[in-house]
Amino acid sequence: MCAGGPMLVHGPISIESEDGVVHESTRPVSAVCRCGATSRAPWCDGTHRLLPEKSRP
Ligand code: FES
């Protein structure tokens, strides 16, 4: 977990979004957005750094 940022997941990961789309990553470490502001959900794109500190996860 990154304080105020994404959840870091080690190893392959598969996430199903609410609309049923499955997102897969085979990266050694994947950053999953927790703030909801990313433009490439479900993955973190760094946008959380632009949010006011109170709004960060
Ligand atoms: S946690 Fe990084 S963009 Fe949401």
PDB file of N, CA and C and ligand atoms in Angstrom:
ATOM      1  N   MET A   1       0.850  -1.189   0.000  1.00  0.00           N
ATOM      2  CA  MET A   1       0.000   0.000   0.000  1.00  0.00           C
ATOM      3  C   MET A   1       0.885   1.238   0.000  1.00  0.00           C
ATOM      4  N   CYS A   2       0.566   2.199  -0.848  1.00  0.00           N
ATOM      5  CA  CYS A   2       1.243   3.491  -0.838  1.00  0.00           C
ATOM      6  C   CYS A   2       0.353   4.469  -0.061  1.00  0.00           C
ATOM      7  N   ALA A   3       0.886   5.085   0.957  1.00  0.00           N
ATOM      8  CA  ALA A   3       0.097   6.048   1.725  1.00  0.00           C
ATOM      9  C   ALA A   3      -0.419   7.142   0.800  1.00  0.00           C
ATOM     10  N   GLY A   4      -1.713   7.345   0.779  1.00  0.00           N
ATOM     11  CA  GLY A   4      -2.307   8.368  -0.071  1.00  0.00           C
ATOM     12  C   GLY A   4      -2.326   8.016  -1.536  1.00  0.00           C
ATOM     13  N   GLY A   5      -1.984   6.771  -1.865  1.00  0.00           N
ATOM     14  CA  GLY A   5      -1.913   6.377  -3.279  1.00  0.00           C
ATOM     15  C   GLY A   5      -2.451   4.985  -3.513  1.00  0.00           C
ATOM     16  N   PRO A   6      -1.890   4.297  -4.501  1.00  0.00           N
ATOM     17  CA  PRO A   6      -2.457   3.017  -4.926  1.00  0.00           C
ATOM     18  C   PRO A   6      -2.167   1.860  -3.974  1.00  0.00           C
ATOM     19  N   MET A   7      -2.879   0.773  -4.234  1.00  0.00           N
ATOM     20  CA  MET A   7      -2.581  -0.497  -3.587  1.00  0.00           C
ATOM     21  C   MET A   7      -1.611  -1.220  -4.517  1.00  0.00           C
ATOM     22  N   LEU A   8      -0.495  -1.655  -3.994  1.00  0.00           N
ATOM     23  CA  LEU A   8       0.494  -2.372  -4.791  1.00  0.00           C
ATOM     24  C   LEU A   8       0.268  -3.867  -4.658  1.00  0.00           C
ATOM     25  N   VAL A   9       0.161  -4.539  -5.812  1.00  0.00           N
ATOM     26  CA  VAL A   9      -0.086  -5.980  -5.819  1.00  0.00           C
ATOM     27  C   VAL A   9       1.089  -6.657  -6.506  1.00  0.00           C
ATOM     28  N   HIS A  10       1.674  -7.635  -5.846  1.00  0.00           N
ATOM     29  CA  HIS A  10       2.812  -8.352  -6.399  1.00  0.00           C
ATOM     30  C   HIS A  10       2.334  -9.579  -7.169  1.00  0.00           C
ATOM     31  N   GLY A  11       2.894  -9.756  -8.371  1.00  0.00           N
ATOM     32  CA  GLY A  11       2.556 -10.914  -9.183  1.00  0.00           C
ATOM     33  C   GLY A  11       1.404 -10.631 -10.123  1.00  0.00           C
ATOM     34  N   PRO A  12       1.064 -11.626 -10.960  1.00  0.00           N
ATOM     35  CA  PRO A  12      -0.039 -11.457 -11.914  1.00  0.00           C
ATOM     36  C   PRO A  12      -1.343 -11.151 -11.179  1.00  0.00           C
ATOM     37  N   ILE A  13      -2.167 -10.310 -11.815  1.00  0.00           N
ATOM     38  CA  ILE A  13      -3.432  -9.908 -11.188  1.00  0.00           C
ATOM     39  C   ILE A  13      -4.511  -9.800 -12.250  1.00  0.00           C
ATOM     40  N   SER A  14      -5.726 -10.128 -11.839  1.00  0.00           N
ATOM     41  CA  SER A  14      -6.890 -10.013 -12.705  1.00  0.00           C
ATOM     42  C   SER A  14      -7.976  -9.322 -11.893  1.00  0.00           C
ATOM     43  N   ILE A  15      -8.509  -8.222 -12.432  1.00  0.00           N
ATOM     44  CA  ILE A  15      -9.548  -7.453 -11.741  1.00  0.00           C
ATOM     45  C   ILE A  15     -10.747  -7.320 -12.661  1.00  0.00           C
ATOM     46  N   GLU A  16     -11.922  -7.643 -12.147  1.00  0.00           N
ATOM     47  CA  GLU A  16     -13.148  -7.452 -12.917  1.00  0.00           C
ATOM     48  C   GLU A  16     -13.830  -6.177 -12.434  1.00  0.00           C
ATOM     49  N   SER A  17     -14.057  -5.248 -13.365  1.00  0.00           N
ATOM     50  CA  SER A  17     -14.724  -3.995 -13.001  1.00  0.00           C
ATOM     51  C   SER A  17     -16.231  -4.207 -12.940  1.00  0.00           C
ATOM     52  N   GLU A  18     -16.940  -3.197 -12.433  1.00  0.00           N
ATOM     53  CA  GLU A  18     -18.389  -3.318 -12.239  1.00  0.00           C
ATOM     54  C   GLU A  18     -19.126  -3.630 -13.532  1.00  0.00           C
ATOM     55  N   ASP A  19     -18.582  -3.175 -14.674  1.00  0.00           N
ATOM     56  CA  ASP A  19     -19.236  -3.427 -15.958  1.00  0.00           C
ATOM     57  C   ASP A  19     -18.874  -4.789 -16.550  1.00  0.00           C
ATOM     58  N   GLY A  20     -18.148  -5.596 -15.790  1.00  0.00           N
ATOM     59  CA  GLY A  20     -17.834  -6.950 -16.213  1.00  0.00           C
ATOM     60  C   GLY A  20     -16.558  -7.085 -17.039  1.00  0.00           C
ATOM     61  N   VAL A  21     -15.881  -5.975 -17.300  1.00  0.00           N
ATOM     62  CA  VAL A  21     -14.631  -6.027 -18.058  1.00  0.00           C
ATOM     63  C   VAL A  21     -13.517  -6.538 -17.147  1.00  0.00           C
ATOM     64  N   VAL A  22     -12.736  -7.483 -17.664  1.00  0.00           N
ATOM     65  CA  VAL A  22     -11.634  -8.040 -16.890  1.00  0.00           C
ATOM     66  C   VAL A  22     -10.332  -7.362 -17.323  1.00  0.00           C
ATOM     67  N   HIS A  23      -9.605  -6.841 -16.334  1.00  0.00           N
ATOM     68  CA  HIS A  23      -8.329  -6.174 -16.573  1.00  0.00           C
ATOM     69  C   HIS A  23      -7.239  -7.076 -15.993  1.00  0.00           C
ATOM     70  N   GLU A  24      -6.226  -7.356 -16.817  1.00  0.00           N
ATOM     71  CA  GLU A  24      -5.159  -8.242 -16.360  1.00  0.00           C
ATOM     72  C   GLU A  24      -3.817  -7.544 -16.438  1.00  0.00           C
ATOM     73  N   SER A  25      -2.947  -7.904 -15.524  1.00  0.00           N
ATOM     74  CA  SER A  25      -1.584  -7.399 -15.538  1.00  0.00           C
ATOM     75  C   SER A  25      -0.644  -8.545 -15.202  1.00  0.00           C
ATOM     76  N   THR A  26       0.455  -8.622 -15.933  1.00  0.00           N
ATOM     77  CA  THR A  26       1.469  -9.638 -15.639  1.00  0.00           C
ATOM     78  C   THR A  26       2.742  -8.975 -15.123  1.00  0.00           C
ATOM     79  N   ARG A  27       2.631  -7.687 -14.762  1.00  0.00           N
ATOM     80  CA  ARG A  27       3.795  -6.978 -14.233  1.00  0.00           C
ATOM     81  C   ARG A  27       4.218  -7.594 -12.897  1.00  0.00           C
ATOM     82  N   PRO A  28       5.483  -7.452 -12.544  1.00  0.00           N
ATOM     83  CA  PRO A  28       5.925  -7.939 -11.226  1.00  0.00           C
ATOM     84  C   PRO A  28       5.175  -7.237 -10.093  1.00  0.00           C
ATOM     85  N   VAL A  29       4.920  -5.934 -10.262  1.00  0.00           N
ATOM     86  CA  VAL A  29       4.146  -5.169  -9.279  1.00  0.00           C
ATOM     87  C   VAL A  29       3.149  -4.291 -10.038  1.00  0.00           C
ATOM     88  N   SER A  30       1.877  -4.355  -9.667  1.00  0.00           N
ATOM     89  CA  SER A  30       0.831  -3.538 -10.292  1.00  0.00           C
ATOM     90  C   SER A  30       0.273  -2.575  -9.262  1.00  0.00           C
ATOM     91  N   ALA A  31       0.005  -1.341  -9.702  1.00  0.00           N
ATOM     92  CA  ALA A  31      -0.538  -0.317  -8.823  1.00  0.00           C
ATOM     93  C   ALA A  31      -2.019  -0.143  -9.133  1.00  0.00           C
ATOM     94  N   VAL A  32      -2.854  -0.515  -8.182  1.00  0.00           N
ATOM     95  CA  VAL A  32      -4.313  -0.428  -8.358  1.00  0.00           C
ATOM     96  C   VAL A  32      -4.801   0.865  -7.714  1.00  0.00           C
ATOM     97  N   CYS A  33      -5.519   1.669  -8.506  1.00  0.00           N
ATOM     98  CA  CYS A  33      -6.014   2.963  -8.029  1.00  0.00           C
ATOM     99  C   CYS A  33      -6.970   2.782  -6.847  1.00  0.00           C
ATOM    100  N   ARG A  34      -6.787   3.619  -5.840  1.00  0.00           N
ATOM    101  CA  ARG A  34      -7.705   3.639  -4.695  1.00  0.00           C
ATOM    102  C   ARG A  34      -8.419   4.977  -4.576  1.00  0.00           C
ATOM    103  N   CYS A  35      -7.997   5.970  -5.395  1.00  0.00           N
ATOM    104  CA  CYS A  35      -8.587   7.307  -5.237  1.00  0.00           C
ATOM    105  C   CYS A  35      -9.777   7.536  -6.167  1.00  0.00           C
ATOM    106  N   GLY A  36      -9.874   6.767  -7.234  1.00  0.00           N
ATOM    107  CA  GLY A  36     -10.974   6.910  -8.178  1.00  0.00           C
ATOM    108  C   GLY A  36     -10.766   8.002  -9.218  1.00  0.00           C
ATOM    109  N   ALA A  37      -9.622   8.666  -9.212  1.00  0.00           N
ATOM    110  CA  ALA A  37      -9.385   9.776 -10.135  1.00  0.00           C
ATOM    111  C   ALA A  37      -8.563   9.385 -11.362  1.00  0.00           C
ATOM    112  N   THR A  38      -8.103   8.170 -11.417  1.00  0.00           N
ATOM    113  CA  THR A  38      -7.275   7.740 -12.545  1.00  0.00           C
ATOM    114  C   THR A  38      -8.033   7.788 -13.864  1.00  0.00           C
ATOM    115  N   SER A  39      -7.309   7.995 -14.952  1.00  0.00           N
ATOM    116  CA  SER A  39      -7.933   7.978 -16.279  1.00  0.00           C
ATOM    117  C   SER A  39      -7.724   6.632 -16.953  1.00  0.00           C
ATOM    118  N   ARG A  40      -7.061   5.718 -16.268  1.00  0.00           N
ATOM    119  CA  ARG A  40      -6.885   4.382 -16.849  1.00  0.00           C
ATOM    120  C   ARG A  40      -7.206   3.295 -15.806  1.00  0.00           C
ATOM    121  N   ALA A  41      -8.421   3.395 -15.278  1.00  0.00           N
ATOM    122  CA  ALA A  41      -8.901   2.448 -14.267  1.00  0.00           C
ATOM    123  C   ALA A  41      -8.806   1.011 -14.788  1.00  0.00           C
ATOM    124  N   PRO A  42      -8.471   0.063 -13.957  1.00  0.00           N
ATOM    125  CA  PRO A  42      -8.326   0.183 -12.499  1.00  0.00           C
ATOM    126  C   PRO A  42      -6.917   0.541 -12.056  1.00  0.00           C
ATOM    127  N   TRP A  43      -6.055   0.894 -13.004  1.00  0.00           N
ATOM    128  CA  TRP A  43      -4.646   1.100 -12.655  1.00  0.00           C
ATOM    129  C   TRP A  43      -4.375   2.557 -12.267  1.00  0.00           C
ATOM    130  N   CYS A  44      -3.477   2.762 -11.359  1.00  0.00           N
ATOM    131  CA  CYS A  44      -3.071   4.107 -10.937  1.00  0.00           C
ATOM    132  C   CYS A  44      -2.291   4.770 -12.069  1.00  0.00           C
ATOM    133  N   ASP A  45      -2.627   6.039 -12.345  1.00  0.00           N
ATOM    134  CA  ASP A  45      -1.857   6.793 -13.340  1.00  0.00           C
ATOM    135  C   ASP A  45      -1.130   7.976 -12.703  1.00  0.00           C
ATOM    136  N   GLY A  46      -1.109   8.044 -11.389  1.00  0.00           N
ATOM    137  CA  GLY A  46      -0.395   9.099 -10.681  1.00  0.00           C
ATOM    138  C   GLY A  46      -1.247  10.316 -10.355  1.00  0.00           C
ATOM    139  N   THR A  47      -2.495  10.325 -10.820  1.00  0.00           N
ATOM    140  CA  THR A  47      -3.366  11.479 -10.589  1.00  0.00           C
ATOM    141  C   THR A  47      -3.576  11.754  -9.101  1.00  0.00           C
ATOM    142  N   HIS A  48      -3.497  10.744  -8.263  1.00  0.00           N
ATOM    143  CA  HIS A  48      -3.708  10.943  -6.822  1.00  0.00           C
ATOM    144  C   HIS A  48      -2.776  12.013  -6.256  1.00  0.00           C
ATOM    145  N   ARG A  49      -1.628  12.203  -6.887  1.00  0.00           N
ATOM    146  CA  ARG A  49      -0.661  13.206  -6.402  1.00  0.00           C
ATOM    147  C   ARG A  49      -1.178  14.626  -6.588  1.00  0.00           C
ATOM    148  N   LEU A  50      -2.141  14.804  -7.502  1.00  0.00           N
ATOM    149  CA  LEU A  50      -2.681  16.137  -7.774  1.00  0.00           C
ATOM    150  C   LEU A  50      -3.869  16.466  -6.876  1.00  0.00           C
ATOM    151  N   LEU A  51      -4.369  15.481  -6.146  1.00  0.00           N
ATOM    152  CA  LEU A  51      -5.539  15.688  -5.287  1.00  0.00           C
ATOM    153  C   LEU A  51      -5.131  16.366  -3.986  1.00  0.00           C
ATOM    154  N   PRO A  52      -6.057  17.137  -3.411  1.00  0.00           N
ATOM    155  CA  PRO A  52      -5.778  17.682  -2.077  1.00  0.00           C
ATOM    156  C   PRO A  52      -5.529  16.526  -1.108  1.00  0.00           C
ATOM    157  N   GLU A  53      -4.667  16.743  -0.164  1.00  0.00           N
ATOM    158  CA  GLU A  53      -4.292  15.663   0.752  1.00  0.00           C
ATOM    159  C   GLU A  53      -5.493  15.005   1.420  1.00  0.00           C
ATOM    160  N   LYS A  54      -6.519  15.805   1.741  1.00  0.00           N
ATOM    161  CA  LYS A  54      -7.726  15.268   2.393  1.00  0.00           C
ATOM    162  C   LYS A  54      -8.473  14.286   1.500  1.00  0.00           C
ATOM    163  N   SER A  55      -8.351  14.426   0.187  1.00  0.00           N
ATOM    164  CA  SER A  55      -9.089  13.590  -0.762  1.00  0.00           C
ATOM    165  C   SER A  55      -8.349  12.317  -1.135  1.00  0.00           C
ATOM    166  N   ARG A  56      -7.119  12.201  -0.699  1.00  0.00           N
ATOM    167  CA  ARG A  56      -6.339  11.003  -1.049  1.00  0.00           C
ATOM    168  C   ARG A  56      -6.752   9.822  -0.174  1.00  0.00           C
ATOM    169  N   PRO A  57      -6.651   8.623  -0.734  1.00  0.00           N
ATOM    170  CA  PRO A  57      -7.043   7.442   0.059  1.00  0.00           C
ATOM    171  C   PRO A  57      -6.076   7.165   1.209  1.00  0.00           C
TER     172      PRO A  57
HETATM  173  S1  FES B   1      -4.352   5.964  -6.582  1.00  0.00           S
HETATM  174 FE1  FES B   1      -3.123   6.811  -8.109  1.00  0.00          FE
HETATM  175  S2  FES B   1      -4.495   7.652  -9.504  1.00  0.00           S
HETATM  176 FE2  FES B   1      -5.754   6.801  -7.980  1.00  0.00          FE
END
